[in-house]
Short mmCIF file of C-alpha atoms in Angstrom, two decimals:
data_model
loop_
_atom_site.label_atom_id
_atom_site.label_comp_id
_atom_site.label_asym_id
_atom_site.label_seq_id
_atom_site.Cartn_x
_atom_site.Cartn_y
_atom_site.Cartn_z
CA UNK A 55 0.02 0.03 0.00
CA UNK A 56 1.12 3.54 -0.55
CA UNK A 57 2.22 5.99 2.19
CA UNK A 58 -0.92 7.99 1.48
CA UNK A 59 -3.22 5.12 2.46
CA UNK A 60 -5.23 5.52 5.60
CA UNK A 61 -3.83 2.33 7.07
CA UNK A 62 -0.55 0.67 6.14
CA UNK A 63 0.07 -3.07 6.20
CA UNK A 64 3.65 -4.40 6.65
CA UNK A 65 4.85 -7.83 7.27
CA UNK A 66 8.01 -8.02 9.56
CA UNK A 67 9.18 -11.55 10.14
CA UNK A 68 6.15 -13.19 11.66
CA UNK A 69 4.48 -10.09 12.71
CA UNK A 70 1.82 -8.27 10.57
CA UNK A 71 1.94 -4.61 11.30
CA UNK A 72 -1.23 -2.48 11.07
CA UNK A 73 -0.51 1.17 11.23
CA UNK A 74 -3.21 3.90 11.21
CA UNK A 75 -1.74 6.48 8.82
CA UNK A 76 -3.35 9.81 9.50
CA UNK A 77 -0.75 11.63 11.78
CA UNK A 78 -2.00 14.94 10.69
CA UNK A 79 -5.56 14.00 12.15
CA UNK A 80 -4.02 12.43 15.17
CA UNK A 81 -4.88 9.02 13.47
CA UNK A 82 -8.68 9.73 13.94
CA UNK A 83 -11.03 7.06 12.91
CA UNK A 84 -13.05 7.42 9.70
CA UNK A 85 -14.40 4.85 7.07
CA UNK A 86 -11.21 4.22 5.39
CA UNK A 87 -9.39 3.55 8.69
CA UNK A 88 -11.93 1.02 9.77
CA UNK A 89 -11.73 -0.62 6.37
CA UNK A 90 -8.01 -0.73 6.51
CA UNK A 91 -7.71 -2.41 9.87
CA UNK A 92 -10.33 -4.91 8.98
CA UNK A 93 -8.57 -5.65 5.80
CA UNK A 94 -5.35 -6.06 7.71
CA UNK A 95 -6.84 -8.56 9.95
CA UNK A 96 -8.13 -10.65 7.13
CA UNK A 97 -4.53 -10.59 5.33
CA UNK A 98 -2.83 -11.48 8.49
CA UNK A 99 -5.17 -14.55 9.01
CA UNK A 100 -4.74 -15.62 5.43
CA UNK A 101 -0.97 -15.87 5.72
CA UNK A 102 0.20 -19.12 7.49
CA UNK A 103 3.61 -17.39 8.23
CA UNK A 104 1.96 -14.76 10.49
CA UNK A 105 2.14 -15.36 14.15
CA UNK A 106 0.98 -12.05 15.66
CA UNK A 107 -0.74 -8.69 14.78
CA UNK A 108 0.68 -5.38 15.86
CA UNK A 109 -1.70 -2.38 15.83
CA UNK A 110 -0.11 1.17 16.03
CA UNK A 111 -0.40 4.59 14.84
CA UNK A 112 1.84 6.61 12.55
CA UNK A 113 4.03 9.36 14.07
CA UNK A 114 4.86 10.11 17.64
CA UNK A 115 1.88 12.00 18.93
CA UNK A 116 -1.13 9.62 18.56
CA UNK A 117 -2.04 6.06 18.61
CA UNK A 118 -5.58 7.02 17.88
CA UNK A 119 -7.41 10.13 19.09
CA UNK A 120 -10.85 8.55 18.42
CA UNK A 121 -13.60 9.21 15.78
CA UNK A 122 -12.94 12.02 13.34
CA UNK A 123 -15.08 14.76 14.47
CA UNK A 124 -15.23 16.54 11.06
CA UNK A 125 -18.78 16.76 9.60
CA UNK A 126 -19.70 13.56 7.82
CA UNK A 127 -16.52 11.74 8.85
CA UNK A 128 -16.32 9.66 12.02
CA UNK A 129 -19.91 10.24 13.22
CA UNK A 130 -21.71 9.63 9.97
CA UNK A 131 -24.36 6.79 10.57
CA UNK A 132 -27.00 5.07 8.37
CA UNK A 133 -29.71 4.58 10.79
CA UNK A 134 -31.40 2.02 8.39
CA UNK A 135 -28.61 -0.49 9.36
CA UNK A 136 -28.75 -2.38 12.57
CA UNK A 137 -24.98 -2.53 12.93
CA UNK A 138 -22.09 -0.16 12.06
CA UNK A 139 -18.69 -0.55 10.69
CA UNK A 140 -16.76 0.22 13.78
CA UNK A 141 -18.81 -2.36 15.82
CA UNK A 142 -18.07 -4.89 13.05
CA UNK A 143 -14.45 -4.25 13.32
CA UNK A 144 -14.50 -4.89 17.13
CA UNK A 145 -16.55 -8.15 16.44
CA UNK A 146 -13.95 -9.37 14.04
CA UNK A 147 -11.00 -8.62 16.33
CA UNK A 148 -12.78 -10.55 19.09
CA UNK A 149 -13.15 -13.57 16.93
CA UNK A 150 -9.62 -13.36 15.63
CA UNK A 151 -7.46 -16.24 16.17
CA UNK A 152 -4.04 -14.48 15.94
CA UNK A 153 -2.99 -12.73 18.95
CA UNK A 154 -2.78 -8.98 18.69
CA UNK A 155 -0.52 -6.30 20.43
CA UNK A 156 -1.19 -2.65 20.69
CA UNK A 157 1.87 -0.50 20.39
CA UNK A 158 0.66 2.72 22.09
CA UNK A 159 2.85 5.50 20.76
CA UNK A 160 0.79 8.45 21.46
CA UNK A 161 -2.46 9.78 22.75
CA UNK A 162 -5.31 7.10 22.90
CA UNK A 163 -8.83 8.37 23.29
CA UNK A 164 -12.53 7.48 22.79
CA UNK A 165 -12.78 5.08 19.87
CA UNK A 166 -8.93 4.72 20.17
CA UNK A 167 -9.63 3.12 23.49
CA UNK A 168 -11.75 0.60 21.73
CA UNK A 169 -8.97 -0.26 19.28
CA UNK A 170 -6.71 -0.65 22.43
CA UNK A 171 -9.24 -2.96 24.13
CA UNK A 172 -9.75 -5.14 20.97
CA UNK A 173 -6.09 -6.30 21.18
CA UNK A 174 -4.79 -9.17 23.61
CA UNK A 175 -1.80 -7.26 24.85
CA UNK A 176 -0.52 -3.62 25.00
CA UNK A 177 2.72 -1.70 25.33
CA UNK A 178 2.47 1.94 25.94
CA UNK A 179 5.07 4.87 26.03
CA UNK A 180 5.15 6.35 29.52
CA UNK A 181 4.05 9.93 28.27
CA UNK A 182 0.87 8.67 26.58
CA UNK A 183 -2.45 10.11 27.95
CA UNK A 184 -5.58 7.89 27.75
CA UNK A 185 -9.37 8.92 28.06
CA UNK A 186 -13.03 8.56 27.35
CA UNK A 187 -13.89 12.22 26.60
CA UNK A 188 -17.06 11.46 24.87
CA UNK A 189 -19.18 13.22 27.31
CA UNK A 190 -17.50 16.52 26.44
CA UNK A 191 -19.06 16.49 23.11
CA UNK A 192 -22.47 15.13 24.04
CA UNK A 193 -22.01 11.44 23.42
CA UNK A 194 -20.90 8.24 25.37
CA UNK A 195 -18.30 5.42 24.83
CA UNK A 196 -21.12 3.01 24.15
CA UNK A 197 -19.29 0.45 22.09
CA UNK A 198 -16.00 0.85 23.82
CA UNK A 199 -17.59 -0.32 27.00
CA UNK A 200 -18.53 -3.64 25.44
CA UNK A 201 -14.84 -4.62 25.57
CA UNK A 202 -13.53 -2.10 28.42
CA UNK A 203 -15.81 -3.64 31.11
CA UNK A 204 -13.81 -6.98 31.07
CA UNK A 205 -10.50 -5.31 31.23
CA UNK A 206 -10.51 -2.63 34.08
CA UNK A 207 -12.44 -2.33 37.33
CA UNK A 208 -16.08 -1.21 37.00
CA UNK A 209 -15.78 1.76 39.32
CA UNK A 210 -12.66 3.00 37.63
CA UNK A 211 -14.02 2.86 34.03
CA UNK A 212 -17.18 4.62 35.17
CA UNK A 213 -15.01 7.42 36.57
CA UNK A 214 -13.18 7.60 33.15
CA UNK A 215 -16.33 7.55 31.24
CA UNK A 216 -18.48 9.86 33.35
CA UNK A 217 -15.89 12.49 34.00
CA UNK A 218 -14.39 12.50 30.53
CA UNK A 219 -10.94 13.36 32.17
CA UNK A 220 -7.62 12.00 30.82
CA UNK A 221 -5.49 9.62 32.65
CA UNK A 222 -1.79 8.55 32.51
CA UNK A 223 -0.07 5.50 31.25
CA UNK A 224 0.92 4.54 34.72
CA UNK A 225 -2.73 4.74 35.85
CA UNK A 226 -3.84 2.70 32.74
CA UNK A 227 -1.23 -0.09 33.73
CA UNK A 228 -2.53 -0.04 37.39
CA UNK A 229 -6.04 -0.61 36.17
CA UNK A 230 -5.05 -3.48 33.93
CA UNK A 231 -5.70 -1.75 30.67
CA UNK A 232 -2.00 -2.13 29.30
CA UNK A 233 0.71 -4.70 30.09
CA UNK A 234 3.83 -2.64 29.84
CA UNK A 235 4.79 0.87 30.16
CA UNK A 236 8.29 2.09 28.89
CA UNK A 237 10.04 5.23 27.90
CA UNK A 238 9.28 6.23 24.43
CA UNK A 239 12.75 5.44 23.17
CA UNK A 240 12.29 1.92 24.37
CA UNK A 241 8.83 1.28 22.90
CA UNK A 242 9.89 -0.41 19.74
CA UNK A 243 12.38 -2.70 21.86
CA UNK A 244 9.71 -3.75 24.17
CA UNK A 245 7.25 -4.38 21.28
CA UNK A 246 9.78 -6.58 19.46
CA UNK A 247 10.44 -8.29 22.78
CA UNK A 248 6.90 -9.26 23.31
CA UNK A 249 6.43 -10.31 19.68
CA UNK A 250 9.45 -12.60 20.19
CA UNK A 251 7.87 -14.21 23.13
CA UNK A 252 4.71 -15.15 21.04
CA UNK A 253 6.21 -15.89 17.66
CA UNK A 254 8.35 -18.86 18.82
CA UNK A 255 5.53 -20.68 20.41
CA UNK A 256 3.00 -23.20 18.82
CA UNK A 257 0.82 -21.36 16.31
CA UNK A 258 -1.60 -24.23 16.58
CA UNK A 259 -1.93 -24.01 20.39
CA UNK A 260 -2.43 -20.23 20.36
CA UNK A 261 -5.03 -20.45 17.52
CA UNK A 262 -7.13 -23.15 19.30
CA UNK A 263 -6.39 -21.48 22.69
CA UNK A 264 -7.89 -18.15 21.45
CA UNK A 265 -10.81 -19.76 19.94
CA UNK A 266 -11.45 -21.55 23.13
CA UNK A 267 -11.10 -18.53 25.37
CA UNK A 268 -13.59 -16.67 23.23
CA UNK A 269 -16.07 -19.62 23.26
CA UNK A 270 -16.07 -19.93 27.06
CA UNK A 271 -16.60 -16.22 27.80
CA UNK A 272 -20.36 -16.66 28.14
CA UNK A 273 -20.31 -20.08 29.63
CA UNK A 274 -20.95 -21.16 33.31
CA UNK A 275 -18.09 -23.10 34.98
CA UNK A 276 -19.81 -26.36 34.25
CA UNK A 277 -20.15 -25.57 30.61
CA UNK A 278 -16.67 -24.30 30.28
CA UNK A 279 -15.06 -27.19 32.00
CA UNK A 280 -17.09 -29.58 29.81
CA UNK A 281 -16.00 -27.71 26.49
CA UNK A 282 -12.33 -27.27 27.56
CA UNK A 283 -11.77 -31.05 28.55
CA UNK A 284 -12.83 -32.01 25.01
CA UNK A 285 -10.76 -29.23 23.35
CA UNK A 286 -7.53 -30.35 25.42
CA UNK A 287 -8.03 -33.89 24.02
CA UNK A 288 -8.32 -32.56 20.44
CA UNK A 289 -5.19 -30.34 20.75
CA UNK A 290 -3.19 -33.18 21.89
CA UNK A 291 -3.83 -34.83 18.60
CA UNK A 292 -2.41 -31.99 16.46
CA UNK A 293 1.02 -32.14 14.88
CA UNK A 294 2.23 -29.18 17.00
CA UNK A 295 1.43 -30.95 20.24
CA UNK A 296 3.25 -34.16 19.13
CA UNK A 297 6.26 -32.03 18.10
CA UNK A 298 6.12 -30.08 21.35
CA UNK A 299 6.26 -33.38 23.32
CA UNK A 300 9.02 -34.81 21.15
CA UNK A 301 11.13 -31.71 21.36
CA UNK A 302 11.02 -31.59 25.12
CA UNK A 303 12.01 -35.23 25.42
CA UNK A 304 14.71 -34.81 22.88
CA UNK A 305 15.93 -31.59 24.62
CA UNK A 306 15.87 -29.53 21.39
CA UNK A 307 13.91 -26.37 20.05
CA UNK A 308 10.50 -27.40 18.54
CA UNK A 309 9.91 -26.94 14.74
CA UNK A 310 6.32 -25.98 14.45
CA UNK A 311 4.28 -26.71 11.54
CA UNK A 312 1.18 -24.94 12.71
CA UNK A 313 -0.91 -27.93 12.05
#
């Protein structure tokens, strides 16, 4: 894709990088951004060499500042449709079987918080400010709450949403919103470190594991334990499981086939 695209796709080793490329608009969300991210997820899942997705923003100022507030841009809704594209993007990300990392390089607000929440892990620069400022412009982070409520304490996120006031990367980490906070100069190194910790593991185990975690979210304990005991039996029959056991006993590094 050209450098003028709203979203850039880049394969780096076993990582598929998706970069929101509107730095002059603080990487604000519009229809092209949503389409580009969704296409990136599809391309990553279609490539058997990919082990992880990295979602980030271009430039140093913003990861994503939320919806584009220009008339007809981020808040253009077709009310005849029961669903909207941003929500469909969150649905696709929730059902993804590749793990995803958010590389939070700058301000992360409003709809950008939803993009952060749709990933499995997050690394943020220590100067980054987060927030749910929707109440300041007369709306509310409705869709973001669908994911956020499972990541951070309920009272904390209600304060964020009802006050609309920003909070720091340190506060975000304390609330469980992100995994790691590092100086900006170390952001790429920490992201690469996390990629490496995932890319050398069994892609089959991760793929089936993510699928199972998604499946049991709405199950009771009895339902979940019954489902997962059948899943572990199936997983044990895969090539990766057999290779993992063989490499352990032979004291060598495994060679994963992803099957």
